[in-house]
CSV table of C-alpha atoms in Angstrom, one decimal:
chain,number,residue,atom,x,y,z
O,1,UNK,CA,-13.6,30.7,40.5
O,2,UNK,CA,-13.5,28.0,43.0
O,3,UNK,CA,-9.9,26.2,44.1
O,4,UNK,CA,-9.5,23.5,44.8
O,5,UNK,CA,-9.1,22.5,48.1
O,6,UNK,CA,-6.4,20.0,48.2
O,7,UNK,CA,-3.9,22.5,46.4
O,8,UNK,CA,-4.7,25.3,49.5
O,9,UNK,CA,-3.0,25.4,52.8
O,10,UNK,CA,-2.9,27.6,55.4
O,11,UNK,CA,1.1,28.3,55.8
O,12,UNK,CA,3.1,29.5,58.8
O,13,UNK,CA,6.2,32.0,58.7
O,14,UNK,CA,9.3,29.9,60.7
O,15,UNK,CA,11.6,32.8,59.4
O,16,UNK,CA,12.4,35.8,57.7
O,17,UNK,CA,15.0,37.8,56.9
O,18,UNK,CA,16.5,41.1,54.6
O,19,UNK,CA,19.0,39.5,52.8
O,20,UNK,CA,19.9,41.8,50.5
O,21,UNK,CA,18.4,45.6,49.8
O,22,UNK,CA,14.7,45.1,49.8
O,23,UNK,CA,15.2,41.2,49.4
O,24,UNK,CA,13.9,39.0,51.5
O,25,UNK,CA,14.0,35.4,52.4
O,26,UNK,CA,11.1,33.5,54.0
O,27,UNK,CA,10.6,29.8,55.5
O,28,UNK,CA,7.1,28.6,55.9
O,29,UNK,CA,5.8,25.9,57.3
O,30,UNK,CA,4.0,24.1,54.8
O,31,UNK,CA,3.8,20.5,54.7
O,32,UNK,CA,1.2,19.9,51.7
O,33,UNK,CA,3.7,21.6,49.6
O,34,UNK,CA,6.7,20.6,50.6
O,35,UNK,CA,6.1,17.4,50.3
O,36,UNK,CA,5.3,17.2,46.4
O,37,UNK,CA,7.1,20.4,45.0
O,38,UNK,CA,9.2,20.2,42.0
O,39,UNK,CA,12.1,22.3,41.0
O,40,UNK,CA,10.9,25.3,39.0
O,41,UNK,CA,7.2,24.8,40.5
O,42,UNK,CA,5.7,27.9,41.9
O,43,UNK,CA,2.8,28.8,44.8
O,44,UNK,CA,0.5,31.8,44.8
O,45,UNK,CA,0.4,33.8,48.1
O,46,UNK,CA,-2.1,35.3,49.9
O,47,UNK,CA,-2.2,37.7,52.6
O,48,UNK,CA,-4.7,37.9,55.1
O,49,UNK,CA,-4.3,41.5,55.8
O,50,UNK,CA,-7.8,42.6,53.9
O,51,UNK,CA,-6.0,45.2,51.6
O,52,UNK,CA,-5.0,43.0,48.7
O,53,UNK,CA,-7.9,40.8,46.3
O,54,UNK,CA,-5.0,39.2,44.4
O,55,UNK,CA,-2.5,36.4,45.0
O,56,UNK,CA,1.0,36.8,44.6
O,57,UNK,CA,3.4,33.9,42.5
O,58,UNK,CA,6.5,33.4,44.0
O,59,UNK,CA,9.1,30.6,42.9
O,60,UNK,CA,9.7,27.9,45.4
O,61,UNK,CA,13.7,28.0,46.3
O,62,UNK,CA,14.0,25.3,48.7
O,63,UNK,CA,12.6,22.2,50.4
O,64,UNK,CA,12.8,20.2,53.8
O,65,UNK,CA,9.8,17.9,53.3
O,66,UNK,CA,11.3,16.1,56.6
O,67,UNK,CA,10.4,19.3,58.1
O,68,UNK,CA,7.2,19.9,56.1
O,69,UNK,CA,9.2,23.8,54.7
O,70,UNK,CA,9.9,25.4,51.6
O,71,UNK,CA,11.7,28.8,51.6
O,72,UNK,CA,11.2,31.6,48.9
O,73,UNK,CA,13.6,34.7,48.2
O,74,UNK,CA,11.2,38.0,46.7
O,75,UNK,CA,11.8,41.5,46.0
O,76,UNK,CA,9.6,44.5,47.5
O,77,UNK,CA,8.2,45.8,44.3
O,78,UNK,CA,4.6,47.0,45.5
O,79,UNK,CA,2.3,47.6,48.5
O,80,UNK,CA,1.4,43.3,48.3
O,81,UNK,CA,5.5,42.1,48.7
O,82,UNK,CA,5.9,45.5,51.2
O,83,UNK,CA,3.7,43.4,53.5
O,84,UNK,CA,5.1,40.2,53.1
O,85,UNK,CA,8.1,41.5,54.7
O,86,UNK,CA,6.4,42.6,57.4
O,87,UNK,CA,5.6,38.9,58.4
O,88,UNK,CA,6.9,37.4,61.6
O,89,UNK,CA,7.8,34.5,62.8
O,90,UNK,CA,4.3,32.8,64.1
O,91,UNK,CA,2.1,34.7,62.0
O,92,UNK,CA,0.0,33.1,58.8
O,93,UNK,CA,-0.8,33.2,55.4
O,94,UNK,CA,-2.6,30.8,52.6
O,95,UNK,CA,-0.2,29.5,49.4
O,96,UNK,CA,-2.0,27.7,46.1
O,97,UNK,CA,0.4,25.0,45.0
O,98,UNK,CA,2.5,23.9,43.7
O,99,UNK,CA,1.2,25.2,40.5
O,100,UNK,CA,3.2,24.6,36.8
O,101,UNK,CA,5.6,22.3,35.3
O,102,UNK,CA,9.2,22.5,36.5
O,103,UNK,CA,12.8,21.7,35.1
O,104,UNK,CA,13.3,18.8,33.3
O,105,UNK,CA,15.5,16.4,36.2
O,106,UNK,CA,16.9,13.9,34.0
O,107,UNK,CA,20.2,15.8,33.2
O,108,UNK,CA,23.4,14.7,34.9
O,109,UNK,CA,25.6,17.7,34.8
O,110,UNK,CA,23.7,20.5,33.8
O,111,UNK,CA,24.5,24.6,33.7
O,112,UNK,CA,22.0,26.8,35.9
O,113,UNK,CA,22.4,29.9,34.3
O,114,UNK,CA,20.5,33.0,36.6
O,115,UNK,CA,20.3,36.9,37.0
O,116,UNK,CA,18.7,38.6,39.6
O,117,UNK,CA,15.3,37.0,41.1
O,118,UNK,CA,15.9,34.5,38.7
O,119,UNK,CA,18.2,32.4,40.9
O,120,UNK,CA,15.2,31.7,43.5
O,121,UNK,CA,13.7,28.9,41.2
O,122,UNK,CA,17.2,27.5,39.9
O,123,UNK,CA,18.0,27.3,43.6
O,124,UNK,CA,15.5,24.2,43.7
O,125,UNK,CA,16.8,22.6,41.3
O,126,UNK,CA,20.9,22.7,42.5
O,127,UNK,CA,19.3,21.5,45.8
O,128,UNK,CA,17.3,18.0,44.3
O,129,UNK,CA,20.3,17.9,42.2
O,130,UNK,CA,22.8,18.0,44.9
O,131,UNK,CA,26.6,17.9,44.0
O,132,UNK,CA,25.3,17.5,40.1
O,133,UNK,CA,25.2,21.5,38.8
O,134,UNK,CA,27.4,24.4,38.3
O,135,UNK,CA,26.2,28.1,38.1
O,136,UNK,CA,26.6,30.4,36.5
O,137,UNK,CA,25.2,33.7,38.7
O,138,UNK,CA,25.1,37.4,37.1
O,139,UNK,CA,24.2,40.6,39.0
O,140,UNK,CA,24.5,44.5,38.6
O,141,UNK,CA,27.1,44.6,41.7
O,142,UNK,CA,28.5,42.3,44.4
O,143,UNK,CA,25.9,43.0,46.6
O,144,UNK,CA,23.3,41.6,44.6
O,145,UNK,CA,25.3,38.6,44.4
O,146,UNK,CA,24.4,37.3,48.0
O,147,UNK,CA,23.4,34.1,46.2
O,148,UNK,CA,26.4,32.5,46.7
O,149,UNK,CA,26.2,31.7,50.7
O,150,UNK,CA,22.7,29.6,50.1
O,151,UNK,CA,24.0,28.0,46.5
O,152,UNK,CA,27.0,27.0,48.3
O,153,UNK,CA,26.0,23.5,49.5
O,154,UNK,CA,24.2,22.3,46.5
O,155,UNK,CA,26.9,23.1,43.1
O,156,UNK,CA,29.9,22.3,42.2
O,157,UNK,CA,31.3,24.9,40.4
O,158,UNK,CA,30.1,28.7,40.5
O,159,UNK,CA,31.2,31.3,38.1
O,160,UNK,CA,30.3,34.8,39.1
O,161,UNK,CA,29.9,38.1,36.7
O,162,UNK,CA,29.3,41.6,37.9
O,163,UNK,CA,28.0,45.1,35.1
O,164,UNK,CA,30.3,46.8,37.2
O,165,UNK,CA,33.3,44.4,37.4
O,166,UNK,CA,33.4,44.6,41.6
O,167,UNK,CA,32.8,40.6,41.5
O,168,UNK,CA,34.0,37.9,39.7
O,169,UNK,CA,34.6,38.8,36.2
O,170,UNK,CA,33.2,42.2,34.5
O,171,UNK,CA,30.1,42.2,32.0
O,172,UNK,CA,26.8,39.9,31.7
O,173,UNK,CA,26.4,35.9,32.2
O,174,UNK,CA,26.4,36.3,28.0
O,175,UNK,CA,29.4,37.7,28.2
O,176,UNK,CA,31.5,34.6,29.9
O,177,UNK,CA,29.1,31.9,28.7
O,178,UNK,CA,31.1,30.5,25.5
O,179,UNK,CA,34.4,30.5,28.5
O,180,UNK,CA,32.5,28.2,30.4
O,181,UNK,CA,31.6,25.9,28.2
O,182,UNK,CA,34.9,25.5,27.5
O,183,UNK,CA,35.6,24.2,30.9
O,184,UNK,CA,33.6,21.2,31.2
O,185,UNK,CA,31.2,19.0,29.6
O,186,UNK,CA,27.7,20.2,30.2
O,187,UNK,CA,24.6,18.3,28.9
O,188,UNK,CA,22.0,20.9,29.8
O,189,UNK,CA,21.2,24.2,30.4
O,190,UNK,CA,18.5,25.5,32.5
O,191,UNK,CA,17.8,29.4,32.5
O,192,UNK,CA,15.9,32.3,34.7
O,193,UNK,CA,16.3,35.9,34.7
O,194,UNK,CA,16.0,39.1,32.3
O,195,UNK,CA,14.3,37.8,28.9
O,196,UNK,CA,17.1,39.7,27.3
O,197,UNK,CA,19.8,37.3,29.2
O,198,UNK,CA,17.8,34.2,28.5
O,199,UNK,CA,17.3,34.7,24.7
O,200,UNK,CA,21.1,35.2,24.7
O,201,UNK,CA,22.2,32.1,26.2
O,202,UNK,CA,19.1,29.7,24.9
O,203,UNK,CA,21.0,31.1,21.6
O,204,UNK,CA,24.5,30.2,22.0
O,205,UNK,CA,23.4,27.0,24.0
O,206,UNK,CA,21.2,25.8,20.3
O,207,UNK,CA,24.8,26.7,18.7
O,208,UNK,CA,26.6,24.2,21.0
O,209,UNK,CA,24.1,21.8,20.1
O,210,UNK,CA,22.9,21.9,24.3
O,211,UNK,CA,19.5,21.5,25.3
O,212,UNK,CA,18.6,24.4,27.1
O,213,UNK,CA,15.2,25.3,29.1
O,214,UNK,CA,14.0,28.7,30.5
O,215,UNK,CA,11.6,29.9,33.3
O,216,UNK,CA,9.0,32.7,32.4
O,217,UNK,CA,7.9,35.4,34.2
O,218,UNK,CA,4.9,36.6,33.8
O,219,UNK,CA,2.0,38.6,35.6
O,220,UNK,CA,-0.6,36.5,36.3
O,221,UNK,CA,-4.0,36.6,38.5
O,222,UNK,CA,-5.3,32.8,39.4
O,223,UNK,CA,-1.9,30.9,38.6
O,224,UNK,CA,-4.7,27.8,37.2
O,225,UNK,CA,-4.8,29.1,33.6
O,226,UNK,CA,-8.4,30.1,33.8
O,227,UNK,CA,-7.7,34.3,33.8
O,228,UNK,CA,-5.4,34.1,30.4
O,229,UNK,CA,-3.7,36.7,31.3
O,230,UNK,CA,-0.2,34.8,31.3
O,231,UNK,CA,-0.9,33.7,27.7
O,232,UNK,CA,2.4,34.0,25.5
O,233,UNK,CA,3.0,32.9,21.8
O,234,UNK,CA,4.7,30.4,21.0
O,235,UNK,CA,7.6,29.8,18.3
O,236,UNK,CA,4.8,27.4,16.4
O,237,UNK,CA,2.1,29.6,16.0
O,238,UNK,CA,0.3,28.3,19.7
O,239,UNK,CA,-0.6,30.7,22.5
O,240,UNK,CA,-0.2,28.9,25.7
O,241,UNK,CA,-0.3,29.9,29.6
O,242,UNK,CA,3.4,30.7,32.0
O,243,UNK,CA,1.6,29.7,35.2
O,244,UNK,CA,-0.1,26.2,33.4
O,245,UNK,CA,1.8,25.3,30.5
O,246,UNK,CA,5.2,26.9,32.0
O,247,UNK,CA,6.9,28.4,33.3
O,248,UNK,CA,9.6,26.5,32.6
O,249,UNK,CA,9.8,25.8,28.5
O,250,UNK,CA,12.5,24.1,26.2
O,251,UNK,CA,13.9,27.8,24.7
O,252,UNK,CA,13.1,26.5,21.5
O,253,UNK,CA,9.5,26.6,22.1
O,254,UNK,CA,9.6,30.4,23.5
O,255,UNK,CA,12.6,32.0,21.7
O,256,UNK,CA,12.6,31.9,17.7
């Protein structure tokens, strides 16, 4: 299959660092994406090491289009992110995008709900919503909770919930959801994470009568919905594609 050339650049690394365990952040220098990227939008990476055929979606986190950078936050999974981390600064790689439909931006007060790799796309949104979101941020431990330094500028509010209890309050982001609500007047609520977590809250959230919208993961090969091999099925019957149709979706269309 042949891409299309406009939605192709060649990217440089400005930066990278470990931020957490076998997390890593990364800047690249990126101008044609930068400049039209949409919360919740997503590029496919390549690596021009020879060893790997397929590209690699990660969620765009942030962007300085002043700059002509976007950042994104992965996890070392497999041999493909194992060399993305071992980038430097200078060095360069090609990205397809932005590919997908992001979050919805019309809400004035929204919820970002996340666990996990989840809060790399919901971190573009708090930052073109600036001063407009709270979050809501759920890990295993406090170390996996490192989220909260780059979040920091962007929300309000940010309500934190550890399995193990050693941050914020003990249990799962289901488990101190309703509380929240309780504490201010949200009028949407946009969700990434474990599909157990998201089914969870896009279930309370249809009790409160809140809209709520989710962001799919999914493996996926061309990220142009020509492989199928993102297809899902939808609540009405429909199969559609995460990396086309998605990967963000109102929760009523994913979860029944």
């Amino acid at each position: 299959m042949t891409l299309p050339e406009k939605m192709t650049e060649t990217a440089t690394v400005m930066a990278q660092q470990e931020v957490a365990p076998g997390v890593y952040r990364m800047e690249l220098s990126s101008p044609a994406v930068a400049k039209v990227a949409q919360p919740g939008q997503f590029v496919q990476v390549r690596i021009f090491n020879g060893n790997h055929i397929l590209r690699r979606p990660l969620g765009i986190a942030e962007c300085d289009s002043a700059r002509g950078c976007f950042t994104m936050f992965y996890r070392i999974v497999g041999s493909g992110t194992r060399d993305l981390s071992l980038l430097v600064h200078g060095e360069i790689l090609n990205v397809l995008g932005p590919l997908g439909h992001g979050f919805a931006t019309a809400f004035h007060h929204p919820l970002l709900i996340g666990g996990g790799m989840g809060l790399s796309p919901l971190l573009s949104y708090a930052q073109a919503k600036r001063g407009a979101c709270d979050i809501l941020m759920g890990g295993k431990n406090a170390e996996e909770l490192f989220w909260q330094s780059f979040y920091a500028p962007y929300v309000q509010k940010t309500f934190l919930t550890t399995d193990d209890g050693s941050l914020g309050s003990r249990g799962f982001t289901t488990t101190i959801f309703p509380q929240v609500l309780k504490q201010d007047t949200y009028d949407g609520v946009l969700v990434c994470g474990p599909e157990i977590m998201m089914r969870g809250i896009a279930k309370m959230a249809a009790q409160a009568g809140i809209p709520c919208q989710v962001s799919l993961e999914k493996r996926m090969a061309c990220g142009l919905g020509a492989c199928l091999s993102c297809s899902i099925d939808m609540t009405d019957g429909r199969r559609k594609k995460v990396c086309k149709d998605g990967p963000v979706f109102w929760a009523e269309e994913v979860f029944a």
